Coordinates of C-alpha atoms in Angstrom, one line a residue:
M1122 CA -10.9 38.0 15.4
E1123 CA -7.6 36.3 15.3
L1124 CA -6.3 33.3 17.3
R1125 CA -3.3 35.4 18.2
Q1126 CA -5.6 38.1 19.7
L1127 CA -7.4 35.5 21.7
R1128 CA -4.1 34.1 23.0
Y1129 CA -3.0 37.5 24.1
F1130 CA -6.4 38.1 25.7
L1131 CA -6.3 34.8 27.6
T1132 CA -2.8 35.4 28.9
V1133 CA -3.6 38.9 30.2
A1134 CA -6.8 37.5 31.8
E1135 CA -4.7 34.9 33.6
E1136 CA -2.0 37.3 34.7
L1137 CA -4.2 40.5 35.1
H1138 CA -1.0 42.3 34.3
F1139 CA 0.1 43.4 30.9
G1140 CA 3.9 43.3 31.7
R1141 CA 3.8 39.7 33.0
A1142 CA 1.6 38.7 30.1
A1143 CA 4.1 40.1 27.6
E1144 CA 6.9 38.2 29.3
R1145 CA 5.0 34.9 29.0
L1146 CA 4.3 35.6 25.4
H1147 CA 7.9 36.6 24.7
I1148 CA 6.9 39.9 23.1
V1149 CA 6.9 43.5 24.1
Q1150 CA 4.1 44.9 26.2
S1151 CA 3.1 47.5 23.5
A1152 CA 2.3 44.6 21.0
V1153 CA 0.0 43.0 23.6
S1154 CA -1.8 46.3 24.2
Q1155 CA -2.1 47.0 20.5
Q1156 CA -3.6 43.7 19.6
L1157 CA -6.1 43.8 22.5
R1158 CA -7.2 47.3 21.4
R1159 CA -7.9 45.9 18.0
L1160 CA -9.9 43.0 19.4
E1161 CA -12.0 45.4 21.5
R1162 CA -12.7 47.6 18.5
E1163 CA -13.8 44.6 16.5
L1164 CA -16.1 43.5 19.4
G1165 CA -17.3 47.0 20.1
T1166 CA -16.7 46.8 23.8
E1167 CA -13.9 46.9 26.4
L1168 CA -12.6 43.6 27.7
F1169 CA -10.4 44.9 30.5
A1170 CA -10.9 47.7 33.0
R1171 CA -7.4 49.3 33.2
S1172 CA -6.0 51.7 35.9
T1173 CA -2.5 52.5 36.9
R1174 CA -2.6 49.8 39.6
V1175 CA -5.2 47.3 38.6
V1176 CA -6.3 45.3 35.5
R1177 CA -9.5 43.4 35.7
L1178 CA -11.9 41.7 33.3
T1179 CA -15.1 43.5 32.4
E1180 CA -18.4 41.7 32.0
A1181 CA -17.7 41.4 28.3
G1182 CA -14.3 40.0 29.1
N1183 CA -15.7 37.4 31.5
R1184 CA -18.2 36.4 28.8
L1185 CA -15.5 36.0 26.2
L1186 CA -13.1 34.0 28.5
P1187 CA -14.6 30.5 28.2
Y1188 CA -15.0 30.8 24.4
A1189 CA -11.4 32.0 24.1
R1190 CA -10.2 28.9 26.1
E1191 CA -12.3 26.6 24.0
M1192 CA -11.1 28.0 20.7
L1193 CA -7.4 27.8 21.7
A1194 CA -7.9 24.3 22.9
L1195 CA -9.5 23.4 19.6
Q1196 CA -6.5 24.9 17.8
A1197 CA -4.1 22.8 19.9
R1198 CA -6.1 19.6 19.2
A1199 CA -6.2 20.4 15.5
R1200 CA -2.4 20.9 15.4
E1201 CA -1.9 17.7 17.3
A1202 CA -4.1 15.8 14.9
V1203 CA -2.1 17.1 11.9
D1204 CA 1.2 16.5 13.6
E1205 CA 0.2 13.0 14.4
L1206 CA -0.8 12.4 10.8
R1207 CA 2.5 13.8 9.5
A1208 CA 4.4 11.6 11.9
E1209 CA 2.4 8.5 10.8
Q1210 CA 2.9 9.4 7.1
A1211 CA 6.6 9.9 7.7
A1212 CA 6.9 6.5 9.4
T1213 CA 8.0 3.3 7.6
V1214 CA 5.5 0.8 6.3
R1215 CA 6.8 -2.7 6.2
L1216 CA 5.3 -4.7 3.3
G1217 CA 5.8 -8.4 2.7
T1218 CA 6.1 -8.9 -1.1
S1219 CA 5.1 -11.8 -3.2
S1220 CA 7.4 -13.0 -6.0
G1221 CA 6.7 -12.4 -9.6
L1222 CA 4.7 -9.1 -9.1
G1223 CA 6.6 -7.5 -11.9
A1224 CA 5.5 -4.0 -12.9
R1225 CA 2.5 -4.2 -10.5
L1226 CA 4.8 -3.6 -7.5
D1227 CA 6.3 -0.5 -9.2
V1228 CA 2.8 0.9 -9.7
V1229 CA 1.9 0.3 -6.0
L1230 CA 5.2 1.9 -4.7
T1231 CA 4.9 4.9 -7.1
A1232 CA 1.3 5.6 -6.0
F1233 CA 2.3 5.2 -2.3
A1234 CA 5.2 7.6 -2.6
R1235 CA 2.9 10.1 -4.5
N1236 CA 0.2 9.9 -1.8
T1237 CA 2.3 10.1 1.3
G1238 CA 5.3 12.3 0.5
R1239 CA 7.8 11.4 3.3
A1240 CA 6.6 7.9 4.2
Q1241 CA 8.9 5.0 3.4
C1242 CA 7.9 1.5 2.3
E1243 CA 10.3 -1.2 3.3
L1244 CA 10.0 -4.4 1.3
V1245 CA 10.4 -7.8 3.1
T1246 CA 10.7 -11.2 1.4
G1247 CA 9.9 -14.6 2.8
S1248 CA 7.6 -17.5 2.4
T1249 CA 3.9 -17.0 2.4
E1250 CA 3.5 -18.4 5.9
E1251 CA 6.4 -16.4 7.2
R1252 CA 4.9 -13.2 5.9
L1253 CA 1.5 -14.0 7.3
A1254 CA 3.0 -14.7 10.7
Q1255 CA 4.8 -11.4 10.6
V1256 CA 1.6 -9.6 9.8
R1257 CA -0.1 -11.3 12.7
S1258 CA 2.7 -10.3 15.1
G1259 CA 2.9 -6.7 13.9
D1260 CA 6.4 -7.1 12.4
L1261 CA 4.9 -6.4 9.0
D1262 CA 2.2 -3.9 8.4
A1263 CA 0.8 -5.8 5.4
A1264 CA 1.7 -8.6 2.9
L1265 CA 0.9 -9.2 -0.7
L1266 CA 0.1 -12.8 -1.5
R1267 CA -1.7 -14.9 -4.1
G1268 CA -4.6 -17.2 -3.5
E1269 CA -7.5 -16.9 -1.1
R1270 CA -7.0 -17.7 2.5
T1271 CA -8.8 -17.3 5.8
D1272 CA -7.4 -16.3 9.2
P1273 CA -9.5 -14.9 12.1
D1274 CA -6.7 -12.4 13.0
L1275 CA -6.3 -11.0 9.5
E1276 CA -8.3 -9.4 6.8
F1277 CA -7.5 -10.2 3.1
L1278 CA -8.3 -7.4 0.7
P1279 CA -8.8 -8.6 -2.8
L1280 CA -6.7 -6.8 -5.4
W1281 CA -5.9 -7.7 -9.1
Q1282 CA -5.9 -11.0 -11.0
D1283 CA -2.9 -12.2 -13.0
A1284 CA -3.1 -14.6 -16.0
L1285 CA -0.7 -17.5 -16.1
V1286 CA 1.6 -18.3 -19.0
A1287 CA 3.7 -21.3 -19.8
A1288 CA 7.5 -21.1 -20.1
L1289 CA 8.9 -23.8 -22.5
P1290 CA 11.8 -24.4 -24.7
A1291 CA 11.7 -22.3 -27.9
G1292 CA 12.5 -25.5 -29.9
H1293 CA 9.5 -27.3 -28.4
E1294 CA 7.0 -24.4 -28.1
L1295 CA 4.3 -26.2 -30.1
A1296 CA 4.6 -29.5 -28.1
R1297 CA 1.8 -30.6 -26.0
L1298 CA 2.5 -29.8 -22.4
A1299 CA 1.4 -33.3 -21.4
D1300 CA 4.5 -34.5 -23.3
L1301 CA 7.0 -32.4 -21.2
P1302 CA 8.0 -32.7 -17.6
L1303 CA 6.6 -30.0 -15.4
R1304 CA 8.9 -28.0 -13.1
L1305 CA 6.9 -27.0 -10.1
A1306 CA 7.6 -26.0 -6.5
P1307 CA 6.4 -28.5 -3.9
R1308 CA 2.9 -27.9 -2.5
P1309 CA 4.0 -26.8 1.0
R1310 CA 5.8 -23.8 -0.6
N1311 CA 2.6 -22.6 -2.2
P1312 CA -0.5 -24.7 -1.8
A1313 CA -2.9 -22.5 -3.7
L1314 CA -0.6 -22.3 -6.7
H1315 CA 0.2 -26.0 -6.7
D1316 CA -3.5 -27.0 -6.5
L1317 CA -4.3 -24.7 -9.3
V1318 CA -1.7 -26.3 -11.6
M1319 CA -2.7 -29.8 -10.8
R1320 CA -6.4 -29.1 -11.0
S1321 CA -6.1 -27.4 -14.4
C1322 CA -4.0 -30.3 -15.7
R1323 CA -6.7 -32.8 -14.6
A1324 CA -9.3 -30.6 -16.3
A1325 CA -7.2 -30.8 -19.5
G1326 CA -7.4 -34.6 -19.3
Y1327 CA -3.9 -35.6 -18.0
A1328 CA -1.7 -35.9 -15.0
P1329 CA 1.5 -34.0 -15.5
V1330 CA 4.8 -35.7 -15.2
L1331 CA 6.7 -33.8 -12.5
G1332 CA 10.3 -33.0 -13.4
P1333 CA 12.9 -31.4 -11.2
E1334 CA 11.6 -28.8 -8.8
F1335 CA 11.4 -25.1 -9.6
T1336 CA 14.3 -23.6 -7.7
N1337 CA 14.7 -20.0 -8.9
D1338 CA 14.0 -18.0 -12.0
Q1339 CA 17.5 -18.0 -13.4
D1340 CA 18.4 -21.6 -12.9
T1341 CA 14.9 -23.0 -13.9
L1342 CA 14.7 -20.9 -17.1
A1343 CA 18.3 -21.8 -18.0
A1344 CA 17.5 -25.5 -17.6
I1345 CA 14.3 -25.2 -19.7
G1346 CA 16.1 -23.3 -22.5
H1347 CA 19.3 -25.4 -22.6
G1348 CA 18.7 -28.6 -20.8
K1349 CA 16.3 -31.5 -21.1
P1350 CA 13.0 -30.2 -22.4
S1351 CA 10.5 -29.3 -19.7
W1352 CA 8.1 -26.5 -18.8
T1353 CA 6.9 -24.3 -16.0
V1354 CA 4.6 -21.4 -15.5
F1355 CA 4.8 -17.7 -14.6
Y1356 CA 2.5 -14.9 -13.9
T1357 CA 2.1 -12.7 -16.9
P1358 CA 3.5 -9.5 -15.3
H1359 CA 6.6 -11.4 -14.3
A1360 CA 7.0 -13.1 -17.6
D1361 CA 6.9 -9.7 -19.3
Q1362 CA 10.1 -8.9 -17.5
L1363 CA 12.0 -12.1 -18.3
P1364 CA 13.3 -12.2 -21.9
V1365 CA 15.5 -15.4 -21.7
P1366 CA 17.3 -16.9 -24.7
G1367 CA 16.0 -20.3 -25.7
V1368 CA 12.7 -19.8 -23.7
V1369 CA 9.3 -18.7 -24.9
F1370 CA 6.3 -17.7 -22.9
R1371 CA 3.0 -18.7 -24.3
P1372 CA -0.6 -18.1 -23.2
L1373 CA -2.5 -21.2 -22.2
S1374 CA -5.4 -22.3 -24.4
G1375 CA -9.0 -22.7 -23.1
P1376 CA -10.5 -20.6 -20.4
A1377 CA -8.1 -18.1 -19.0
L1378 CA -6.3 -19.2 -15.8
V1379 CA -5.9 -16.5 -13.3
M1380 CA -4.7 -16.1 -9.7
R1381 CA -5.9 -13.3 -7.5
T1382 CA -3.5 -11.2 -5.4
Y1383 CA -4.6 -10.2 -1.9
L1384 CA -3.3 -7.7 0.7
A1385 CA -3.2 -9.2 4.1
V1386 CA -3.6 -6.8 7.0
R1387 CA -4.4 -7.1 10.7
N1388 CA -8.0 -6.5 11.8
G1389 CA -8.9 -3.1 12.9
P1390 CA -8.6 0.5 11.6
P1391 CA -5.2 1.1 9.9
R1392 CA -2.8 3.9 10.7
A1393 CA -2.5 6.6 8.1
A1394 CA 0.6 5.3 6.3
L1395 CA -0.9 1.8 6.0
R1396 CA -4.2 3.4 4.8
A1397 CA -2.1 5.1 2.1
L1398 CA -0.6 1.8 1.1
I1399 CA -4.0 0.2 0.8
E1400 CA -5.2 3.1 -1.4
A1401 CA -2.0 2.7 -3.5
C1402 CA -2.9 -1.0 -4.0
Y1403 CA -6.4 -0.1 -5.1
E1404 CA -5.0 2.5 -7.5
A1405 CA -3.0 -0.4 -9.1
V1406 CA -6.3 -2.3 -9.5
D1407 CA -8.1 0.7 -11.0
G1408 CA -5.3 1.3 -13.4
D1409 CA -5.2 -2.3 -14.6
A1410 CA -6.3 -1.6 -18.2
E1411 CA -4.4 -4.6 -19.7
P1412 CA -3.9 -7.3 -17.1
N1413 CA -2.9 -10.0 -19.6
R1414 CA -0.5 -9.0 -22.3
C1415 CA 0.0 -12.5 -23.6
R1416 CA -3.1 -12.8 -25.7
A1417 CA -3.5 -14.5 -29.0
R1418 CA -5.5 -17.0 -31.0
P1419 CA -5.5 -20.5 -29.2
V1420 CA -3.8 -23.3 -31.0
A1421 CA -5.9 -26.4 -31.8
R1422 CA -4.9 -29.5 -29.9
S1423 CA -5.0 -31.7 -32.9
G1424 CA -2.6 -29.8 -35.1
P1425 CA -0.8 -26.6 -34.4
P1426 CA 0.2 -24.2 -37.2
S1427 CA 3.7 -23.3 -38.1
A1428 CA 6.0 -21.9 -35.4
P1429 CA 6.6 -18.2 -34.9
S1430 CA 10.0 -16.8 -34.4
P1431 CA 11.5 -17.6 -30.9
G1432 CA 11.2 -15.0 -28.2
R1433 CA 7.9 -13.5 -29.3
R1434 CA 4.8 -14.0 -27.2
A1435 CA 2.1 -15.3 -29.5
R1436 CA -0.1 -18.3 -29.8
S1437 CA -1.5 -20.2 -26.8
V1438 CA 0.0 -23.6 -26.0
P1439 CA -2.5 -26.5 -26.3
A1440 CA -3.1 -27.3 -22.7
A1441 CA -5.3 -25.8 -20.0
T1442 CA -2.9 -25.8 -17.2
G1443 CA -1.2 -23.0 -15.2
G1444 CA 0.2 -21.6 -12.1
S1445 CA 3.6 -20.3 -11.0
A1446 CA 6.5 -22.4 -9.9
R1447 CA 7.4 -19.6 -7.5
T1448 CA 6.3 -19.1 -3.9
G1449 CA 3.2 -16.9 -3.6

């Protein structure tokens, strides 16, 4: 039994005329008659009583009629559901991005494209508070951000954790961080990050001397590499993409300092394209086999060994402090 045969049957049952039914179906009358004969042979009974003047349903035809309507209605609903899904997947997802994601963002976008086909992901930048406000209002579908937050209108899905590394002048890479000014963004730009830096410095036994503010990657790293000695911090995936002359990136000694990334979404069930983005983020977490590339033997605080060649990521610097001078 084919859906096509049921459609022909239902049309003839409504018209009670093979010619008019064929016109509605935009096919020739002989094709309608042929398919209905096949359906009757399959069911082993006649569905229509035919004469030269009258076409009427038989008892078997009347029994089949409600089921034919139900099956064709189910087909229509199934097609609508699939069409709706395709439309959602083809729609654009607007994602607010956090700075310094490095290769992790590439992993997310690659997985999203692989899972959705025609869907597009539009990246939107802005401060953390701007991105959260846009998620609340619906201007953004989701936002990546660092540091735990609470909001009654939003859900924060925990993703990966990134280790923190120090960026310092190659000529001073073995200096104690307490001896160098710290370039850090003001707390309003990233409270979670700022608090992590200051808290870890206090845990290391000193209050850092704050130098000029962190402005942007290029200017800050140029100042560290060629200006008055100072230091700042970066997330490891970002540092891995920033080879800068005169600057080295070193892991921080002591317990690993990490910051977790979250995906902020509105409460409630997500549409299909957003659901695909969430799954892509989880794929990035599952595939995180080596979250911290800057690993090495910590340097003793009392006396560091001889310096390695500049530009290589090697020993830990002797201070338990970290964060990122960028906005989250």
